[in-house]
Structures are given as structure tokens and as C-alpha cells.
Short mmCIF file of C-alpha atoms in Angstrom, two decimals:
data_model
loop_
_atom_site.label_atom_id
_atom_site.label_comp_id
_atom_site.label_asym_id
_atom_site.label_seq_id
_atom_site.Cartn_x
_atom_site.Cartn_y
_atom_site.Cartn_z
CA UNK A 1 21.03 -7.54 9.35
CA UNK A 2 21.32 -6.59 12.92
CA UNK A 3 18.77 -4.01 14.13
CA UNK A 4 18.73 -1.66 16.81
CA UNK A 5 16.57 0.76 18.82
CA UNK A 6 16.50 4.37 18.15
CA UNK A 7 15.79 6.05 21.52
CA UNK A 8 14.46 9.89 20.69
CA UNK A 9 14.25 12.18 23.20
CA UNK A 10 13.33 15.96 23.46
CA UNK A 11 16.25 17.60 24.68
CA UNK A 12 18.53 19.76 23.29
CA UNK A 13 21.38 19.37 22.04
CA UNK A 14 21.99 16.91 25.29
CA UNK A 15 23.52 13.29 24.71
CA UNK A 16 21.81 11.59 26.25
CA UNK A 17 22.99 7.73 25.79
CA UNK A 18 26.05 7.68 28.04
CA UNK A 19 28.62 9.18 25.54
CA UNK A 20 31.79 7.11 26.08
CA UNK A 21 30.38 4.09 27.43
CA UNK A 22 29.15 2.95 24.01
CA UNK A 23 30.90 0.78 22.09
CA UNK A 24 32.91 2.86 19.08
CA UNK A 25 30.53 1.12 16.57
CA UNK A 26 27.14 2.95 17.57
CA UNK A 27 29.45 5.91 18.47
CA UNK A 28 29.87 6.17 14.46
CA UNK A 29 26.41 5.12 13.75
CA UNK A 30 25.62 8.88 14.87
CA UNK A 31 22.76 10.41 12.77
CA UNK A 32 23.10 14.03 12.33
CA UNK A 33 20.33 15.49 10.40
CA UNK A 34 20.57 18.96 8.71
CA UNK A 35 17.08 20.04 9.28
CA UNK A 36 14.31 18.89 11.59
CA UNK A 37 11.08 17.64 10.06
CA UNK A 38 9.47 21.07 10.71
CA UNK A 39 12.08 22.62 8.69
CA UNK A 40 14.67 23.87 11.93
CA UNK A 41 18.27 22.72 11.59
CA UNK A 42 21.04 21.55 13.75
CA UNK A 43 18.83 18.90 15.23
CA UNK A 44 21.30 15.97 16.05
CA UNK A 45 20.29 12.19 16.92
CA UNK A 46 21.55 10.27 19.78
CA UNK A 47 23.98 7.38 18.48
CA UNK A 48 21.99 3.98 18.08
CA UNK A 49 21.70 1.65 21.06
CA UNK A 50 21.32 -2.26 20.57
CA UNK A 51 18.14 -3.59 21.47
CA UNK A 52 17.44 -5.89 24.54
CA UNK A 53 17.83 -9.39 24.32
CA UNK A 54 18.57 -10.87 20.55
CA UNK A 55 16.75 -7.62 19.12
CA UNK A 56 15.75 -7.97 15.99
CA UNK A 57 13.13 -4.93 15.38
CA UNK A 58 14.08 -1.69 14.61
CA UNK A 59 11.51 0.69 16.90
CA UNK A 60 11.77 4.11 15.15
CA UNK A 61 10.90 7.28 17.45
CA UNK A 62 10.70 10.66 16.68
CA UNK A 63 14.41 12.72 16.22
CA UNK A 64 15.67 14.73 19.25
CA UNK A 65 14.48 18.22 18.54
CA UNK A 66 13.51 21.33 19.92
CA UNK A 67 10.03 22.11 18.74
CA UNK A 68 9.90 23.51 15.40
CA UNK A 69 7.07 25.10 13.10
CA UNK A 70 4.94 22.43 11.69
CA UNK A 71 6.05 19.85 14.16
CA UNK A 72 2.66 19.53 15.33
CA UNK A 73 1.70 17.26 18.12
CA UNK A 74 1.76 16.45 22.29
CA UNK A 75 5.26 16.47 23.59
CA UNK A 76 4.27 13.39 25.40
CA UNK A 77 3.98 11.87 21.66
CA UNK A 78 7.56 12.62 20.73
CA UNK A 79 9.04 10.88 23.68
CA UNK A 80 6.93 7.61 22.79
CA UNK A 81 8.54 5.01 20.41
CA UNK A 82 5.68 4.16 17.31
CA UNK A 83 3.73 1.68 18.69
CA UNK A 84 4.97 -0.82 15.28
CA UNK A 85 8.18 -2.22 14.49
CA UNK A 86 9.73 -2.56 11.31
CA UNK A 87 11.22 -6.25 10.50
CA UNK A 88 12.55 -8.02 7.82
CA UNK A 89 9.22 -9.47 7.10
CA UNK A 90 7.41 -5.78 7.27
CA UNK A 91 5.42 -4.51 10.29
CA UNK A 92 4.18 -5.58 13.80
CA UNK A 93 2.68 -4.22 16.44
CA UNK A 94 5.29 -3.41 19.20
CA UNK A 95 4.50 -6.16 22.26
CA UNK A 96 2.33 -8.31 20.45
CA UNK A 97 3.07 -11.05 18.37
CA UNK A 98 0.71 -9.63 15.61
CA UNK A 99 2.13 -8.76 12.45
CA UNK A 100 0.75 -6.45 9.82
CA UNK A 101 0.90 -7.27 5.90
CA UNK A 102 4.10 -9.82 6.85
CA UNK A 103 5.53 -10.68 3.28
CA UNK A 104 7.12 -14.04 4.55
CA UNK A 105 5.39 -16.24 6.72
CA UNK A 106 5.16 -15.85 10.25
CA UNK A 107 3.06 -17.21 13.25
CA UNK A 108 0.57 -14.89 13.13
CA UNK A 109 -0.85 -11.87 10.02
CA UNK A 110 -3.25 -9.92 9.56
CA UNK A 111 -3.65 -9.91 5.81
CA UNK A 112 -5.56 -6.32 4.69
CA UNK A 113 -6.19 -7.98 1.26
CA UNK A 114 -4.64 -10.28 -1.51
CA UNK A 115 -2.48 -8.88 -3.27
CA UNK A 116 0.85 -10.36 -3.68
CA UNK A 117 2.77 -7.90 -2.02
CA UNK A 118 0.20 -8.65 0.46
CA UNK A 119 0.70 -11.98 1.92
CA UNK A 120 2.08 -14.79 2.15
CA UNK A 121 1.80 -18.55 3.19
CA UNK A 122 1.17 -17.88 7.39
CA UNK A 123 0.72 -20.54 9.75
CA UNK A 124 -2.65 -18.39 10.93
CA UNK A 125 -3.89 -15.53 9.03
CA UNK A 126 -6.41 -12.96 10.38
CA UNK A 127 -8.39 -11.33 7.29
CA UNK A 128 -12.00 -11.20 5.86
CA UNK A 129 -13.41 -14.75 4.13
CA UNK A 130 -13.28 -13.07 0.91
CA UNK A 131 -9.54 -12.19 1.28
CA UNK A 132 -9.04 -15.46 3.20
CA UNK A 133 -10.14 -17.05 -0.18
CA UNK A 134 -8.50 -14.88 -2.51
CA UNK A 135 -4.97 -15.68 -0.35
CA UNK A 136 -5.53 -19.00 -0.46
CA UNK A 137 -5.95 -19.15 -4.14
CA UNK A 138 -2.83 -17.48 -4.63
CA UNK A 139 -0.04 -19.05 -2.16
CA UNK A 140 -2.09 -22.52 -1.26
CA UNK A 141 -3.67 -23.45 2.11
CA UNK A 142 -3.18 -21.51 5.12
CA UNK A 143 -2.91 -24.07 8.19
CA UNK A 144 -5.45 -21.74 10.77
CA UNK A 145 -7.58 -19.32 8.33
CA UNK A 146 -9.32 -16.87 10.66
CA UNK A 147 -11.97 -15.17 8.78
CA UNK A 148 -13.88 -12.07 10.32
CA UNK A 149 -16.57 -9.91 9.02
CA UNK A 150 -16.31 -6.16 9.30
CA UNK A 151 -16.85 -4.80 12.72
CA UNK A 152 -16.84 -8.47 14.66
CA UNK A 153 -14.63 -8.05 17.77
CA UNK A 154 -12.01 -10.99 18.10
CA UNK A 155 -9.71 -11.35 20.57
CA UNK A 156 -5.82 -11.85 19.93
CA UNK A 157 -3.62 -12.10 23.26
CA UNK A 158 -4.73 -9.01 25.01
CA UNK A 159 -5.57 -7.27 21.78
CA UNK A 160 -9.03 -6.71 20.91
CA UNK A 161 -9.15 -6.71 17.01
CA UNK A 162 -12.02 -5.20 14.77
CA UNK A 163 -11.87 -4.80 10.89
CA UNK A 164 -13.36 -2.19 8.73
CA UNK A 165 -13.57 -2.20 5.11
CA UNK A 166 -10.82 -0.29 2.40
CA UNK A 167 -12.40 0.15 -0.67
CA UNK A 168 -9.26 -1.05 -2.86
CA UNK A 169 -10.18 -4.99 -3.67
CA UNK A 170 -13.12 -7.57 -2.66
CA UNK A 171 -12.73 -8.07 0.66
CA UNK A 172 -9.85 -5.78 1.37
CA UNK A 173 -9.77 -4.22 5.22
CA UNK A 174 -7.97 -2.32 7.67
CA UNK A 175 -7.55 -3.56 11.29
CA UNK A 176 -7.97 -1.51 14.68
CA UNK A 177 -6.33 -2.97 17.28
CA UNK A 178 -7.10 -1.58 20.75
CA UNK A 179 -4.10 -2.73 23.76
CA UNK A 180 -5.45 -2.91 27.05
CA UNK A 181 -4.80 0.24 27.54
CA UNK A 182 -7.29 1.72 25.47
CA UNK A 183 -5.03 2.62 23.40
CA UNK A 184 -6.35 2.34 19.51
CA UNK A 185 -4.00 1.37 16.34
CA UNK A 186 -5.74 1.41 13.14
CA UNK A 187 -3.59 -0.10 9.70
CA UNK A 188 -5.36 0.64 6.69
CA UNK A 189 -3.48 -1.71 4.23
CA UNK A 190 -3.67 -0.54 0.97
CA UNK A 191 -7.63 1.77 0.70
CA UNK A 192 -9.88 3.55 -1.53
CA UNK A 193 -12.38 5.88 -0.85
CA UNK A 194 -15.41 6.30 -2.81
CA UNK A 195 -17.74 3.70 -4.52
CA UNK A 196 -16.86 0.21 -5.78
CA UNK A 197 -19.01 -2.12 -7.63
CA UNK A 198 -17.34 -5.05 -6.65
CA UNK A 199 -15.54 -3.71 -3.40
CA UNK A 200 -17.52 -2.89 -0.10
CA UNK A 201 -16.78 1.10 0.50
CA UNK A 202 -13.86 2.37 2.59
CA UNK A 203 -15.21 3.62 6.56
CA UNK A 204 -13.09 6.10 8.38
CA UNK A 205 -12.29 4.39 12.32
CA UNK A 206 -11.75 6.58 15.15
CA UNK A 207 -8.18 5.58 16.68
CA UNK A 208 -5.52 6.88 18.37
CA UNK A 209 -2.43 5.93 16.30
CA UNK A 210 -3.07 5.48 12.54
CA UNK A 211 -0.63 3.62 10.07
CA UNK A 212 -1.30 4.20 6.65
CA UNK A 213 -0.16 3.78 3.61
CA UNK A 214 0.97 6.64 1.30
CA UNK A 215 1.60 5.10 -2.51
CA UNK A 216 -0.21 8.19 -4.16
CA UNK A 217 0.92 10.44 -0.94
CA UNK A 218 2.41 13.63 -3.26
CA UNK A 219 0.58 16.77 -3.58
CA UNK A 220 0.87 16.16 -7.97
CA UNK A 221 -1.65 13.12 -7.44
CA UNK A 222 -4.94 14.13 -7.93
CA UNK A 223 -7.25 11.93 -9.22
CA UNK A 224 -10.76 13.08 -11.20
CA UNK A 225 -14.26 11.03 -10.26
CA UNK A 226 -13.79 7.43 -10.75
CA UNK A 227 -17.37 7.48 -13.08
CA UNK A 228 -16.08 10.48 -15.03
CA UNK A 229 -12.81 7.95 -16.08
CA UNK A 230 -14.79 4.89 -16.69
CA UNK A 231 -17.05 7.38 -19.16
CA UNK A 232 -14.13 7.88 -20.95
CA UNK A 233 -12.67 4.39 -21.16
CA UNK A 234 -15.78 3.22 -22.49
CA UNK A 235 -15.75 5.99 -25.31
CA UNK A 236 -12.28 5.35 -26.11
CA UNK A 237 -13.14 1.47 -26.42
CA UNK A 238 -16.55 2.30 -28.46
CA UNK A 239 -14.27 4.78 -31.04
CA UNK A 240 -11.99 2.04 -31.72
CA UNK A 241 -14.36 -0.30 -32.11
CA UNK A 242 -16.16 1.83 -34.68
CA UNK A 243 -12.76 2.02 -37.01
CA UNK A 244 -12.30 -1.84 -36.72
CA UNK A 245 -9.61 -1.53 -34.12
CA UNK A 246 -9.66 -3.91 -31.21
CA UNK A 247 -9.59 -2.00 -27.71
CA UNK A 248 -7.40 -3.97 -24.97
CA UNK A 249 -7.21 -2.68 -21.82
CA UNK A 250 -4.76 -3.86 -19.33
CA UNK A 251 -5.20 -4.13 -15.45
CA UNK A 252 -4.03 -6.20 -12.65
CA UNK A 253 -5.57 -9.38 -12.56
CA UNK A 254 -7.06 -8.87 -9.40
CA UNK A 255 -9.55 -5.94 -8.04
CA UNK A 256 -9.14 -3.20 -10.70
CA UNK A 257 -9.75 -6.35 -13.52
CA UNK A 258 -13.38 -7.26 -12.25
CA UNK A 259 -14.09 -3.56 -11.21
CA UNK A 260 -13.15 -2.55 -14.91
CA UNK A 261 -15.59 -5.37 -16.19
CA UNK A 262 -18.54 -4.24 -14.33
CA UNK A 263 -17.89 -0.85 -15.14
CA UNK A 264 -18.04 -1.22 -18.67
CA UNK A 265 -20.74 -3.70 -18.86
CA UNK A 266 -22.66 -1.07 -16.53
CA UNK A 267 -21.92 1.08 -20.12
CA UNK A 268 -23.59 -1.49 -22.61
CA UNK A 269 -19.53 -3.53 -23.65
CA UNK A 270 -18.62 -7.15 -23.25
CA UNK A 271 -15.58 -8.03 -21.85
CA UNK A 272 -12.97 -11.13 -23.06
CA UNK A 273 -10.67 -11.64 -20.07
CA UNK A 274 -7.39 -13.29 -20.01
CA UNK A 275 -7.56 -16.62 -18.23
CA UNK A 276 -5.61 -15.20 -14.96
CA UNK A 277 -8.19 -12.75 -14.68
CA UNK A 278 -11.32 -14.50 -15.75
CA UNK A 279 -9.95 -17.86 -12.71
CA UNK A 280 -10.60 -14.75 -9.71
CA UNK A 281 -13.79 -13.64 -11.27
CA UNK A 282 -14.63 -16.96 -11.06
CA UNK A 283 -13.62 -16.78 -7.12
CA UNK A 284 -15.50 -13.76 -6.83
CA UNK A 285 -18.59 -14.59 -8.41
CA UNK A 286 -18.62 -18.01 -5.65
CA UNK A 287 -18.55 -14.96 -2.80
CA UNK A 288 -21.44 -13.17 -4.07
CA UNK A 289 -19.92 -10.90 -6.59
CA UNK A 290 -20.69 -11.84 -9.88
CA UNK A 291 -18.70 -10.58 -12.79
CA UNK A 292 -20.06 -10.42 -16.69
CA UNK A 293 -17.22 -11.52 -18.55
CA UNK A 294 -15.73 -14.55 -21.22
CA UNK A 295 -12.80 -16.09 -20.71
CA UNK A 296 -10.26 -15.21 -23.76
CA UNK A 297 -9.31 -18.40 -25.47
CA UNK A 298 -7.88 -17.23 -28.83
CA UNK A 299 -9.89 -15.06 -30.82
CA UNK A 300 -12.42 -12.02 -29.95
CA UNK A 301 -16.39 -11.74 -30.74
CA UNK A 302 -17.94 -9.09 -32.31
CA UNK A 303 -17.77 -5.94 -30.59
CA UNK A 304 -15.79 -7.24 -27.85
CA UNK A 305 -12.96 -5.74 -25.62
CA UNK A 306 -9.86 -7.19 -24.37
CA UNK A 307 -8.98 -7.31 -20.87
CA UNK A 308 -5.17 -8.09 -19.49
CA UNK A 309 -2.69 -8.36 -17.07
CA UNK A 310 -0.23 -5.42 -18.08
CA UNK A 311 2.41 -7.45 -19.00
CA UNK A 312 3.40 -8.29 -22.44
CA UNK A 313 4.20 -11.79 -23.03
CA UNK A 314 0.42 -12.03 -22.18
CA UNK A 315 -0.94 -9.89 -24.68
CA UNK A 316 -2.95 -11.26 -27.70
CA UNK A 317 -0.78 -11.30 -30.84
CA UNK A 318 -1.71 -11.72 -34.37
CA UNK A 319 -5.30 -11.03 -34.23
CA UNK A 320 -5.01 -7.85 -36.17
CA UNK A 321 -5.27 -4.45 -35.38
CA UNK A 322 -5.14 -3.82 -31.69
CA UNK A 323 -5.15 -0.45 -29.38
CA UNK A 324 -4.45 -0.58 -25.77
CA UNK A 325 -4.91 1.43 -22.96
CA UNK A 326 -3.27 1.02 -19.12
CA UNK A 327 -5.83 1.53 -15.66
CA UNK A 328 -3.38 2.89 -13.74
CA UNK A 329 -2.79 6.15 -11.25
CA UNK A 330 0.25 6.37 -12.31
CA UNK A 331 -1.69 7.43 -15.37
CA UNK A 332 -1.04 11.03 -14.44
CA UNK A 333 2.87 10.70 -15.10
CA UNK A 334 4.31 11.43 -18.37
CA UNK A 335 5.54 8.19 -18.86
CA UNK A 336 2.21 6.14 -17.38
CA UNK A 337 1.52 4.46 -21.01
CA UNK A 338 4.61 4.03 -22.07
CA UNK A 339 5.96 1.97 -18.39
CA UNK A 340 3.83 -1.02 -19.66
CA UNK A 341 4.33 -0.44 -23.15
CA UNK A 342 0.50 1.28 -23.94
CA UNK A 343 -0.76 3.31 -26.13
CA UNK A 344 -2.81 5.54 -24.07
CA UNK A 345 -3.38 5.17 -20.10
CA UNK A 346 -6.19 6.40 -17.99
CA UNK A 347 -5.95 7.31 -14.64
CA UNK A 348 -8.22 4.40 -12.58
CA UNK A 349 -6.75 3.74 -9.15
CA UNK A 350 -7.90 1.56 -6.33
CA UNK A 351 -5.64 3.44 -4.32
CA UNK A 352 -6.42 7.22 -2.31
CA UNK A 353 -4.71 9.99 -3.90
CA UNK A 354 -3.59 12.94 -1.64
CA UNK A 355 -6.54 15.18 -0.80
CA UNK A 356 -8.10 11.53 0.00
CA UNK A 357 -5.48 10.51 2.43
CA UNK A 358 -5.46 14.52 3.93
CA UNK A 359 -9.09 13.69 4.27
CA UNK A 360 -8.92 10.46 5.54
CA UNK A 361 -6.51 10.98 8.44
CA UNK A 362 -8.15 14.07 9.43
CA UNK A 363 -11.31 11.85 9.83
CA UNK A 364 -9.53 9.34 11.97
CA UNK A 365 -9.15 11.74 14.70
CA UNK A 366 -6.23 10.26 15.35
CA UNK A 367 -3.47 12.01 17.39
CA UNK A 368 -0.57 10.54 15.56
CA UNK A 369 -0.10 9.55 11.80
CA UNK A 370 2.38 6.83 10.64
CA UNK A 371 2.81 7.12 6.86
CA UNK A 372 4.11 4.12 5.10
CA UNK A 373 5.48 3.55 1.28
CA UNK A 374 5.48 5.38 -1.88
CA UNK A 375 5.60 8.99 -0.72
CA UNK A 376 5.17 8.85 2.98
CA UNK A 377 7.74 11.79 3.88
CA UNK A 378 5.81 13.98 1.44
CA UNK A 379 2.22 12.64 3.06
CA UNK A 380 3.64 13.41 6.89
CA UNK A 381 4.94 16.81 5.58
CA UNK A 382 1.12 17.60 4.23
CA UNK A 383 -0.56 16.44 7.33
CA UNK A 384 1.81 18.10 9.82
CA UNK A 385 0.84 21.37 7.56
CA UNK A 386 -2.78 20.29 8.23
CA UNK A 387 -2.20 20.34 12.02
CA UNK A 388 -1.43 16.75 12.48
CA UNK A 389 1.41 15.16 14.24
CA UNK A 390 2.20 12.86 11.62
CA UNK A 391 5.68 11.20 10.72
CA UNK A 392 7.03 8.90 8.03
CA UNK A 393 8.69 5.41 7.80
CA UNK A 394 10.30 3.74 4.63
CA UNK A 395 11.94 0.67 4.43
CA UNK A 396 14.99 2.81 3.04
CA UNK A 397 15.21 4.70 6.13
CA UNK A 398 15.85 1.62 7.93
CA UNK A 399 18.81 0.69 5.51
CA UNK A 400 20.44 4.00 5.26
CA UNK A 401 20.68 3.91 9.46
CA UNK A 402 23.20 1.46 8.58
CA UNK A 403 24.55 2.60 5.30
CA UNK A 404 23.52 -0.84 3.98
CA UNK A 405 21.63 -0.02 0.67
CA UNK A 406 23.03 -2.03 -1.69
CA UNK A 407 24.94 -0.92 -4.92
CA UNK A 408 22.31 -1.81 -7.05
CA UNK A 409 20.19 0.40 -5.19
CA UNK A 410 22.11 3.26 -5.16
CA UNK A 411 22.47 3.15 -9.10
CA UNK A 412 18.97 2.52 -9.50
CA UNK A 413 17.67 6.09 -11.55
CA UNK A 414 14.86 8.40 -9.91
CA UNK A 415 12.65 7.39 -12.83
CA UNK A 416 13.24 3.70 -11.62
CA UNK A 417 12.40 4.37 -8.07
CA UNK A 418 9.53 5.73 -9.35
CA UNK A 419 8.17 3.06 -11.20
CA UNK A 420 8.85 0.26 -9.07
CA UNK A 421 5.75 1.01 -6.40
CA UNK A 422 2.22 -0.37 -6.05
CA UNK A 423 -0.56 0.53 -8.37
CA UNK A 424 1.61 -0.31 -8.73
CA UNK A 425 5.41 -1.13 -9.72
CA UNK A 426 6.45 -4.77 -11.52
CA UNK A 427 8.27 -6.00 -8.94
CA UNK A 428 6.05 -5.90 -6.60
CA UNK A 429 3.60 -8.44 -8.55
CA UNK A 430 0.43 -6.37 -7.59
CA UNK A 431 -1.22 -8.31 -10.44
#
């Protein structure tokens, strides 16, 4: 798809892209909105201008607005394009050949952790050794591996680089990038805060621009204490065991499947993982991080509890009476058991919910908030309530500038939608 440059500025009502001397295809391409993020209306966008050169990226500013209530943030701010651009291949930093979380391999990543729709095969990758590892495991060798601890400065062009840790998954981190003009970009990836057992605990950078994600970024998600849920996953497990009822829990195979284990062994049960699972707590234990649990290989000890990848086909069957429960955050929607076929689900998330993410960016300091997936509009409306200037980008938006979302899109249901993002959704592969 061709991709062009959307060039906001703060005047009103003015066009200010040379009217008639644009071709009549990005005079059509006019985006009128019928209210401004602060809630104003009549706010219309200047038509779309091609890019420079072969211009690929699509460099997303602010709309061209007057100043409305809870459009919070220097004016100077508004007339700046984000300092990332939205490809194909997912994010990079504007003027740098750095890209961010790229989901098909490009010169140069950094990779905040490994989940699938994490990574992919890069000819150099930038991430911790434990995510390094993780990758590598998953998609095969990476050609230049570039593994940095937390907090060691590396140099990348004129970038200076520094990574801090997310919470989310062993090894998982976010990246500050500072340009040479002091100016400081911090991506979280995917992040947690609170305490992991098998995950080093999220810090909150200073920066100046922060990007971060927004899966569990509505108001409705509201997670309680991570301890309280485990207390009650291991009660649940204990009450089936009692009745002769075998208790199988399903998680991705990666991060929430070894935190689960430790939790519950930290509670006195023993743990028979599925072989996908039980292969990285293998990996993890060779980092340092050793995990208490059997690999499954047909049949179940006494007392023991079952641990899989929420997908059916690898389920035990035939073993008599089973129960199962889900670890997801998407526990807290009606349908949260019944998406991967459970009996019960409990709401364990290695993801922030919203009062995190409100706290988080607030804690940044930051002076402008780029909110990306699940629900980043609704995340940039909370923080520009909060006082922030903060602003959302979706890889819908960047179809529906061109009125390319395919059919099968546009019939997909809400419900759907809903269920198809990271904690996350199947096709994303978060396993």
C-alpha cells in the first residue's frame, strides 16, 4: 500500500496544503472529523500529501484544531509529527533506521521480549540475553544478536540506547532512545508492574516522548493483587483435587506458564506441564531461573495439576475427569472462559491494566504519550483527562486513511475484535 504524510497544523479552519495544486486523488483523501479529540467539533484535516522520495511510512501528527478542553499539551507539541512511523512491518523511530517490535525481518529491531507477535527472524536484533535466547528458540538464529543488560548505554547511529526492565516475561524490556538532541523516546513493549517471580520488576524511565502499549487501556479493566488471584487458583486446584477431579489450567506457553508454576509450587502443588511449556522452562532454568515442574508425557501423578497452552487440540483427553480454568485478563469479560473453551477463568495478566498505565505514564514525566493497540483511543482519552498530552495510534487508523480495510474486516463482529488482541487474542500466537 502506498503511504503518505499527514502534515497537522494548528490553524483554523485554514488549508493549508496548496488547495488546487494537489492532485484530485489526495484532494478526496480529505479527512473531516466530527469532533476533535477534546470533544470540540468541526475540526477538519488538511488533504494527505505524498511523502518525499519513495515514502513508504505513514508519520501521523496531531489533527488541525483549535484548542479544545482536554487537549492538553504545548502548542509546540501539536505542530511536531510523532517522533515514530508506522510501517508495514510495525514501528520505527522517525530518522533512524531502528525499528521497534518489527514483525517481519528487517536490518535492524529492538525486540522488547519473545513473544511471537514480538519478533521475528532480523538480520541484528537489539534485546536482553534472556530475550535474545528466548527469540532464538522460537524463529532460529539471528545473524548479529546484540544482547544488553538493563541500564548499559549502547550506541546505535547517533542514538544512544538504554533498556529498562517490563515486568511481563523473563527478560522482557523497554528501550529509551535519546537523539542527539536530547531528546528522550521510551517504548515499553508489552509491561507489567508489580512483582514477578520469574520476571525482573517493571522501572518507570524519565523521557520525553513515551510509546506505550494500551491492550488492557479501558477504564472496565481493573485487575485485583496478583497474590490475592494466585490464592485463589491454588484453592480452586486443591477443591478439585479433593473430589477426584483433575485441575488443568491453561496459559501461554511462555511467561505466564513458568510464573503460574512457581506460584503454585510457592503454595505447596506440583505442576505437569505440556511439553511446549516444560522445552522454555527448560531455557529459563539455563538463564538462572529455575522452574519446579514435570514434563506431561501421558498420564498425571498423584495430586498433580495440569498445565497448558489454551488451545484445545493440546489438551489431555481420556484421562478421566478433568476441570479447567483460563489465566487470562480477559478474565474479567463475560465470555473470558468460554473464548478458550474453560470452565472457569481467573483474571492473571502479565499485562498493566488501566489505573497501572494512568500511573505509569504519569511517572514517566513525559510530555507526550503515544498509545498503541488494544484500547489506545480510550487510554489517550484517560490521560489527556489526567492532564497529559497524550494521543492514540492503531494500525486501523492507518487503513481507514485510505478506506482500505478489507471486507473481511469490516464483517468481523465487535465481540471478534474483541477477542482477537494480546493477553491475548489467537491470532496473534502470544503462546
Amino acid at each position: 500500500m502506498r503511504a503518505f504524510t499527514f502534515f497537522a497544523r494548528l490553524e483554523s479552519g485554514e488549508d493549508t496544503t496548496g488547495g488546487s495544486t494537489l492532485p484530485r486523488l489526495h484532494e478526496a483523501m480529505q479527512l473531516t472529523r466530527s469532533s476533535t479529540p477534546g470533544g470540540s467539533s468541526g475540526a477538519t484535516a488538511p488533504p494527505l500529501r505524498p511523502e518525499a522520495g519513495s515514502g513508504c511510512p505513514l508519520r501521523l501528527a496531531s489533527w488541525a484544531q483549535r484548542r479544545a478542553p482536554g487537549d492538553i499539551g504545548p502548542r509546540s507539541m501539536q505542530d511536531t509529527p510523532m517522533p515514530v512511523e508506522w510501517l508495514k512491518g510495525g514501528l520505527k523511530l522517525s530518522g533512524s533506521p531502528l525499528w521497534l517490535d518489527a514483525r517481519r525481518k528487517v536490518d535492524v529491531s529492538f525486540v522488547s521480549h519473545a513473544h511471537t507477535d514480538h519478533i521475528a527472524r532480523h538480520t541484528r536484533a537489539i534485546g536482553t540475553l534472556e530475550t535474545l535466547t528466548l527469540m532464538q528458540h522460537r524463529v532460529g538464529t539471528i545473524e548479529d544478536a546484540i544482547a544488553l543488560k538493563y541500564r548499559e548505554p549502547f550506541s546505535l547511529g547517533d542514538l544512544k540506547l538504554e533498556l529498562f526492565p517490563a515486568g511481563h516475561v523473563l527478560g522482557a524490556a523497554q528501550v529509551r532512545a535519546t537523539r542527539p538532541d536530547g531528546h528522550r523516546i521510551v517504548y515499553t513493549g508489552d509491561f507489567s508492574p508489580g512483582v514477578f517471580l520469574t520476571a525482573t520488576r517493571a522501572e518507570v524511565p524519565a523521557c520525553d516522548t513515551l510509546i506505550m502499549e494500551s491492550t488492557f487501556g479501558h477504564p472496565k479493566y481493573r485487575f485485583p493483587p496478583r497474590e490475592q488471584v494466585y490464592d485463589e487458583v491454588a484453592e480452586w486446584c486443591r477443591r478439585h483435587l479433593r473430589h477426584g477431579t483433575r485441575p488443568v489450567l491453561l496459559a501461554y506457553s511462555l511467561g505466564k506458564s513458568q510464573e503460574s508454576i512457581q506460584q503454585l509450587a510457592a503454595r505447596g502443588l506440583r505442576v505437569a506441564a505440556h511439553e511446549s511449556i516444560h522445552a522454555i522452562s527448560q531455557l529459563y532454568a539455563s538463564l538462572g531461573v529455575g522452574i519446579d515442574a514435570r514434563k506431561f508425557e501421558g498420564t498425571f501423578r498423584e495430586d498433580e495439576v495440569g498445565l497448558f497452552p489454551p488451545f484445545k487440540k493440546q489438551r489431555p483427553r481420556d484421562l478421566g475427569p478433568m476441570a479447567t480454568a483460563v489465566l487470562t485478563g480477559w478474565a474479567l469479560e463475560p465470555w473470558g472462559a468460554r473464548r478458550s473453551g474453560a470452565d472457569v477463568a481467573f483474571p492473571v495478566s502479565d499485562h498493566a491494566d488501566y489505573p497501572s498505565l494512568l500511573e505509569f505514564a504519569k511517572g514517566t514525566r513525559a510530555r507526550e504519550v503515544i498509545t498503541l493497540f488494544g484500547f489506545a483511543e480510550a487510554l489517550a482519552a484517560g490521560l489527556r483527562q489526567e492532564g497529559l498530552f497524550a494521543r492514540a495510534v492503531t494500525e486501523k487508523m492507518q487503513l481507514d486513511f485510505f478506506g482500505a480495510a478489507s471486507r473481511a474486516q469490516q464483517r468481523r463482529s465487535p465481540r471478534r475484535r474483541e477477542r482477537r488482541r494480546d493477553d491475548r487474542a489467537p491470532d496473534r500466537r502470544s503462546w
